[in-house]
mmCIF file of C-alpha atoms in Angstrom:
data_model
loop_
_atom_site.group_PDB
_atom_site.id
_atom_site.type_symbol
_atom_site.label_atom_id
_atom_site.label_comp_id
_atom_site.label_asym_id
_atom_site.label_seq_id
_atom_site.Cartn_x
_atom_site.Cartn_y
_atom_site.Cartn_z
ATOM 1 C CA GLU A 1485 -247.389 38.503 -137.932
ATOM 2 C CA ALA A 1486 -246.420 41.620 -136.308
ATOM 3 C CA GLN A 1487 -244.063 43.986 -138.522
ATOM 4 C CA VAL A 1488 -243.363 47.552 -140.514
ATOM 5 C CA THR A 1489 -243.532 46.802 -144.331
ATOM 6 C CA GLN A 1490 -241.524 49.363 -146.701
ATOM 7 C CA ASN A 1491 -241.897 49.357 -150.347
ATOM 8 C CA PRO A 1492 -239.887 49.463 -152.469
ATOM 9 C CA ARG A 1493 -236.723 48.351 -151.152
ATOM 10 C CA TYR A 1494 -234.342 49.200 -153.817
ATOM 11 C CA LEU A 1495 -235.062 52.570 -155.950
ATOM 12 C CA ILE A 1496 -233.070 54.007 -158.442
ATOM 13 C CA THR A 1497 -233.981 57.715 -159.992
ATOM 14 C CA VAL A 1498 -233.343 60.634 -161.718
ATOM 15 C CA THR A 1499 -232.592 64.136 -160.038
ATOM 16 C CA GLY A 1500 -236.417 65.947 -159.676
ATOM 17 C CA LYS A 1501 -238.368 62.951 -160.211
ATOM 18 C CA LYS A 1502 -241.125 63.134 -157.531
ATOM 19 C CA LEU A 1503 -241.165 59.598 -155.723
ATOM 20 C CA THR A 1504 -242.607 58.213 -152.550
ATOM 21 C CA VAL A 1505 -241.608 55.216 -149.965
ATOM 22 C CA THR A 1506 -244.173 54.005 -148.337
ATOM 23 C CA CYS A 1507 -244.598 52.855 -144.829
ATOM 24 C CA SER A 1508 -247.241 50.393 -142.918
ATOM 25 C CA GLN A 1509 -247.434 48.850 -139.684
ATOM 26 C CA ASN A 1510 -249.787 46.360 -138.273
ATOM 27 C CA MET A 1511 -249.417 46.679 -134.472
ATOM 28 C CA ASN A 1512 -251.703 49.744 -134.210
ATOM 29 C CA HIS A 1513 -248.810 52.023 -133.164
ATOM 30 C CA GLU A 1514 -249.716 55.540 -132.597
ATOM 31 C CA TYR A 1515 -246.003 56.547 -133.441
ATOM 32 C CA MET A 1516 -244.397 56.538 -136.504
ATOM 33 C CA SER A 1517 -240.746 57.675 -137.862
ATOM 34 C CA TRP A 1518 -238.502 58.055 -140.837
ATOM 35 C CA TYR A 1519 -235.120 57.882 -140.506
ATOM 36 C CA ARG A 1520 -231.788 57.977 -142.717
ATOM 37 C CA GLN A 1521 -228.715 56.047 -142.426
ATOM 38 C CA ASP A 1522 -225.208 57.217 -144.040
ATOM 39 C CA PRO A 1523 -222.039 55.779 -143.300
ATOM 40 C CA GLY A 1524 -220.501 57.414 -140.104
ATOM 41 C CA LEU A 1525 -223.336 59.096 -139.485
ATOM 42 C CA GLY A 1526 -225.724 56.643 -137.977
ATOM 43 C CA LEU A 1527 -229.558 56.937 -138.121
ATOM 44 C CA ARG A 1528 -230.677 60.417 -138.327
ATOM 45 C CA GLN A 1529 -234.610 61.199 -137.847
ATOM 46 C CA ILE A 1530 -236.330 62.660 -140.473
ATOM 47 C CA TYR A 1531 -240.046 63.072 -139.568
ATOM 48 C CA TYR A 1532 -242.051 61.772 -136.990
ATOM 49 C CA SER A 1533 -245.896 61.167 -136.139
ATOM 50 C CA MET A 1534 -247.029 61.065 -132.639
ATOM 51 C CA ASN A 1535 -250.805 60.130 -134.208
ATOM 52 C CA VAL A 1536 -253.174 60.513 -137.082
ATOM 53 C CA GLU A 1537 -252.753 64.186 -138.843
ATOM 54 C CA VAL A 1538 -250.160 65.236 -136.317
ATOM 55 C CA THR A 1539 -246.325 65.373 -137.644
ATOM 56 C CA ASP A 1540 -243.289 67.334 -136.843
ATOM 57 C CA LYS A 1541 -239.870 67.800 -137.739
ATOM 58 C CA GLY A 1542 -236.822 65.636 -136.984
ATOM 59 C CA ASP A 1543 -233.079 66.410 -137.156
ATOM 60 C CA VAL A 1544 -232.844 66.234 -141.009
ATOM 61 C CA PRO A 1545 -236.289 67.357 -142.615
ATOM 62 C CA GLU A 1546 -235.293 69.358 -145.670
ATOM 63 C CA GLY A 1547 -236.288 67.939 -149.015
ATOM 64 C CA TYR A 1548 -238.692 65.696 -147.618
ATOM 65 C CA LYS A 1549 -242.284 65.810 -146.950
ATOM 66 C CA VAL A 1550 -244.737 62.686 -144.902
ATOM 67 C CA SER A 1551 -248.586 62.650 -144.175
ATOM 68 C CA ARG A 1552 -250.246 60.598 -141.660
ATOM 69 C CA LYS A 1553 -253.951 60.498 -142.833
ATOM 70 C CA GLU A 1554 -254.288 56.599 -141.603
ATOM 71 C CA LYS A 1555 -253.019 55.073 -138.477
ATOM 72 C CA ARG A 1556 -251.153 52.265 -140.038
ATOM 73 C CA ASN A 1557 -249.507 54.249 -143.033
ATOM 74 C CA PHE A 1558 -246.700 56.863 -143.223
ATOM 75 C CA PRO A 1559 -245.469 57.737 -146.511
ATOM 76 C CA LEU A 1560 -242.103 59.520 -147.221
ATOM 77 C CA ILE A 1561 -242.104 62.132 -150.073
ATOM 78 C CA LEU A 1562 -239.401 63.229 -151.729
ATOM 79 C CA GLU A 1563 -240.814 66.143 -154.000
ATOM 80 C CA SER A 1564 -237.581 66.917 -156.131
ATOM 81 C CA PRO A 1565 -235.018 64.252 -155.424
ATOM 82 C CA SER A 1566 -231.027 65.149 -155.433
ATOM 83 C CA PRO A 1567 -228.262 63.474 -155.000
ATOM 84 C CA ASN A 1568 -227.422 64.011 -151.473
ATOM 85 C CA GLN A 1569 -230.675 62.261 -150.811
ATOM 86 C CA THR A 1570 -228.729 59.025 -151.812
ATOM 87 C CA SER A 1571 -228.959 56.926 -148.590
ATOM 88 C CA LEU A 1572 -230.833 54.031 -146.631
ATOM 89 C CA TYR A 1573 -233.966 54.995 -145.429
ATOM 90 C CA PHE A 1574 -235.599 52.929 -142.255
ATOM 91 C CA CYS A 1575 -239.317 53.563 -141.056
ATOM 92 C CA ALA A 1576 -240.159 52.721 -137.637
ATOM 93 C CA SER A 1577 -242.903 52.583 -135.080
ATOM 94 C CA ARG A 1578 -243.577 52.444 -131.421
ATOM 95 C CA PRO A 1579 -246.779 51.708 -129.476
ATOM 96 C CA GLY A 1580 -247.078 55.296 -127.881
ATOM 97 C CA THR A 1581 -245.209 58.350 -127.000
ATOM 98 C CA GLY A 1582 -242.891 57.196 -124.061
ATOM 99 C CA GLY A 1583 -239.393 57.598 -124.170
ATOM 100 C CA GLY A 1584 -238.896 54.322 -123.119
ATOM 101 C CA GLU A 1585 -240.835 52.318 -125.538
ATOM 102 C CA THR A 1586 -239.184 50.192 -128.071
ATOM 103 C CA GLN A 1587 -238.967 51.265 -131.751
ATOM 104 C CA TYR A 1588 -239.696 48.289 -134.321
ATOM 105 C CA PHE A 1589 -237.992 49.149 -137.579
ATOM 106 C CA GLY A 1590 -238.819 47.907 -141.251
ATOM 107 C CA PRO A 1591 -236.379 46.246 -143.462
ATOM 108 C CA GLY A 1592 -234.947 49.324 -145.074
ATOM 109 C CA THR A 1593 -235.362 51.100 -148.613
ATOM 110 C CA ARG A 1594 -231.813 51.882 -150.447
ATOM 111 C CA LEU A 1595 -232.368 55.120 -152.851
ATOM 112 C CA LEU A 1596 -229.978 56.205 -155.186
ATOM 113 C CA VAL A 1597 -230.737 59.298 -156.960
ATOM 114 C CA LEU A 1598 -228.397 60.214 -159.982
ATOM 115 C CA ALA B 1125 -230.186 67.990 -126.223
ATOM 116 C CA GLN B 1126 -228.735 64.873 -126.463
ATOM 117 C CA SER B 1127 -225.616 62.875 -128.202
ATOM 118 C CA VAL B 1128 -224.366 59.417 -128.538
ATOM 119 C CA THR B 1129 -220.564 58.395 -129.118
ATOM 120 C CA GLN B 1130 -219.590 55.305 -130.403
ATOM 121 C CA LEU B 1131 -215.752 55.333 -129.467
ATOM 122 C CA ASP B 1132 -214.951 52.343 -132.263
ATOM 123 C CA SER B 1133 -215.908 52.370 -135.745
ATOM 124 C CA GLN B 1134 -215.013 48.800 -136.250
ATOM 125 C CA VAL B 1135 -214.315 46.048 -133.691
ATOM 126 C CA PRO B 1136 -212.433 42.738 -135.415
ATOM 127 C CA VAL B 1137 -212.308 39.623 -132.773
ATOM 128 C CA PHE B 1138 -211.764 36.295 -133.073
ATOM 129 C CA GLU B 1139 -214.770 33.729 -132.658
ATOM 130 C CA GLU B 1140 -215.115 32.752 -128.880
ATOM 131 C CA ALA B 1141 -213.486 35.837 -127.508
ATOM 132 C CA PRO B 1142 -214.856 38.302 -125.345
ATOM 133 C CA VAL B 1143 -215.861 41.630 -126.797
ATOM 134 C CA GLU B 1144 -216.810 45.104 -125.365
ATOM 135 C CA LEU B 1145 -218.582 47.387 -127.375
ATOM 136 C CA ARG B 1146 -218.236 51.096 -126.204
ATOM 137 C CA CYS B 1147 -220.945 53.678 -125.784
ATOM 138 C CA ASN B 1148 -220.909 57.126 -124.178
ATOM 139 C CA TYR B 1149 -223.831 59.570 -124.014
ATOM 140 C CA SER B 1150 -224.435 63.100 -123.041
ATOM 141 C CA SER B 1151 -227.811 64.615 -121.704
ATOM 142 C CA SER B 1152 -229.453 67.233 -119.898
ATOM 143 C CA VAL B 1153 -232.125 64.988 -118.523
ATOM 144 C CA SER B 1154 -232.757 61.703 -117.657
ATOM 145 C CA VAL B 1155 -232.429 59.094 -120.388
ATOM 146 C CA TYR B 1156 -233.334 55.449 -121.875
ATOM 147 C CA LEU B 1157 -230.839 53.966 -123.501
ATOM 148 C CA PHE B 1158 -230.884 51.019 -126.382
ATOM 149 C CA TRP B 1159 -228.304 48.859 -128.358
ATOM 150 C CA TYR B 1160 -229.577 48.009 -131.799
ATOM 151 C CA VAL B 1161 -228.057 45.716 -134.208
ATOM 152 C CA GLN B 1162 -228.293 45.498 -137.834
ATOM 153 C CA TYR B 1163 -227.482 42.517 -139.581
ATOM 154 C CA PRO B 1164 -226.571 42.999 -143.154
ATOM 155 C CA ASN B 1165 -229.407 43.980 -145.270
ATOM 156 C CA GLN B 1166 -231.830 43.894 -142.427
ATOM 157 C CA GLY B 1167 -233.739 46.542 -140.405
ATOM 158 C CA LEU B 1168 -232.349 47.159 -136.933
ATOM 159 C CA GLN B 1169 -233.491 44.967 -134.064
ATOM 160 C CA LEU B 1170 -233.383 45.557 -130.460
ATOM 161 C CA LEU B 1171 -230.775 44.068 -128.448
ATOM 162 C CA LEU B 1172 -231.518 45.437 -124.829
ATOM 163 C CA LYS B 1173 -232.442 48.802 -123.285
ATOM 164 C CA TYR B 1174 -232.011 50.398 -119.898
ATOM 165 C CA LEU B 1175 -234.980 52.059 -118.437
ATOM 166 C CA SER B 1176 -234.145 52.086 -114.462
ATOM 167 C CA GLY B 1177 -233.425 49.914 -111.541
ATOM 168 C CA SER B 1178 -230.493 47.597 -111.949
ATOM 169 C CA THR B 1179 -227.425 48.694 -114.199
ATOM 170 C CA LEU B 1180 -226.821 45.523 -115.431
ATOM 171 C CA VAL B 1181 -229.282 44.876 -118.712
ATOM 172 C CA LYS B 1182 -229.156 41.372 -120.086
ATOM 173 C CA GLY B 1183 -230.209 41.242 -123.798
ATOM 174 C CA ILE B 1184 -230.831 38.769 -126.506
ATOM 175 C CA ASN B 1185 -228.473 36.348 -128.111
ATOM 176 C CA GLY B 1186 -226.122 36.544 -124.685
ATOM 177 C CA PHE B 1187 -225.636 40.138 -124.683
ATOM 178 C CA GLU B 1188 -225.385 42.368 -121.449
ATOM 179 C CA ALA B 1189 -224.894 46.059 -121.250
ATOM 180 C CA GLU B 1190 -223.974 48.179 -117.921
ATOM 181 C CA PHE B 1191 -225.322 51.481 -117.161
ATOM 182 C CA ASN B 1192 -222.915 53.534 -115.556
ATOM 183 C CA LYS B 1193 -224.272 56.880 -114.812
ATOM 184 C CA SER B 1194 -221.201 58.831 -113.146
ATOM 185 C CA GLN B 1195 -219.167 57.813 -116.344
ATOM 186 C CA THR B 1196 -222.225 58.270 -118.662
ATOM 187 C CA SER B 1197 -221.571 55.151 -120.363
ATOM 188 C CA PHE B 1198 -223.551 52.085 -121.472
ATOM 189 C CA HIS B 1199 -220.990 49.659 -122.724
ATOM 190 C CA LEU B 1200 -222.272 46.382 -124.609
ATOM 191 C CA ARG B 1201 -220.390 43.153 -123.483
ATOM 192 C CA LYS B 1202 -220.502 39.476 -125.008
ATOM 193 C CA PRO B 1203 -218.019 36.839 -123.086
ATOM 194 C CA SER B 1204 -217.929 34.626 -126.106
ATOM 195 C CA VAL B 1205 -218.871 35.959 -129.455
ATOM 196 C CA HIS B 1206 -219.817 33.570 -132.723
ATOM 197 C CA ILE B 1207 -219.585 34.038 -136.443
ATOM 198 C CA SER B 1208 -223.140 34.740 -136.541
ATOM 199 C CA ASP B 1209 -222.922 38.095 -134.291
ATOM 200 C CA THR B 1210 -220.947 39.809 -137.078
ATOM 201 C CA ALA B 1211 -223.534 42.807 -137.827
ATOM 202 C CA GLU B 1212 -223.393 46.809 -136.907
ATOM 203 C CA TYR B 1213 -224.494 47.982 -133.447
ATOM 204 C CA PHE B 1214 -225.636 51.052 -132.646
ATOM 205 C CA CYS B 1215 -226.654 52.502 -129.462
ATOM 206 C CA ALA B 1216 -229.338 55.286 -128.804
ATOM 207 C CA VAL B 1217 -230.737 57.513 -126.229
ATOM 208 C CA SER B 1218 -234.425 58.914 -125.635
ATOM 209 C CA GLY B 1219 -235.282 61.402 -123.343
ATOM 210 C CA ASP B 1220 -238.333 61.435 -121.247
ATOM 211 C CA THR B 1221 -240.902 63.186 -123.550
ATOM 212 C CA GLY B 1222 -240.351 60.710 -126.331
ATOM 213 C CA ARG B 1223 -241.206 63.054 -128.929
ATOM 214 C CA ARG B 1224 -238.081 63.068 -131.092
ATOM 215 C CA ALA B 1225 -237.772 58.949 -130.432
ATOM 216 C CA LEU B 1226 -234.059 58.025 -130.394
ATOM 217 C CA THR B 1227 -230.460 59.965 -131.104
ATOM 218 C CA PHE B 1228 -228.406 57.099 -132.443
ATOM 219 C CA GLY B 1229 -224.397 56.931 -132.563
ATOM 220 C CA SER B 1230 -222.485 56.405 -135.578
ATOM 221 C CA GLY B 1231 -222.416 52.601 -135.013
ATOM 222 C CA THR B 1232 -219.731 50.258 -134.685
ATOM 223 C CA ARG B 1233 -219.056 47.371 -136.932
ATOM 224 C CA LEU B 1234 -218.371 43.926 -135.150
ATOM 225 C CA GLN B 1235 -216.220 41.545 -137.550
ATOM 226 C CA VAL B 1236 -216.154 38.147 -136.191
ATOM 227 C CA GLN B 1237 -213.259 35.895 -137.712
ATOM 228 C CA PRO B 1238 -212.773 32.151 -137.239
#
């Protein structure tokens, strides 16, 4: 089944404890992206990747890191999480870099930073 | 720069009644327009998208949307809703280049009541 998977689905951590949220897609998509969803704000893009080893900042990149060493994986790293990073996170992918292409979303990771 | 405004944060409606969810966008370039749906505790799923051509776009689950360039709108409609349509709906816009992917509105929560 074609899908985007994320792990973990739920995570509670404390301020300053490094964490990684994994994202993997099995559709051979070139483009991958991370979003955070907050009430009343919709989804905002954190980082995106046009291809392996090519990443760039989205609208809200502060406090996050990403890497794209393999085409299928795009982990999101929080080096020193803070309470304002408590949010619902979505990974997404799409076939290429065309603006009209459909993005496919993972199930989401709900993060609580105490 | 591009932006999306969803005019209603919540829309309550009775089952079998028609519904319209409003979306306005602004962009200095040609755009592609999308509606995504998020069911409780799930990721986002594409309902429909406008790329070019006919301004009336039909999507899944009986939804349709009309692109109006002069009013910069892309309102979503369904003639008769079901309880199962209860979800959050997001309008999104993407530009030609595709680098920054989607800009989302803040979402509209559709609450279908029996």
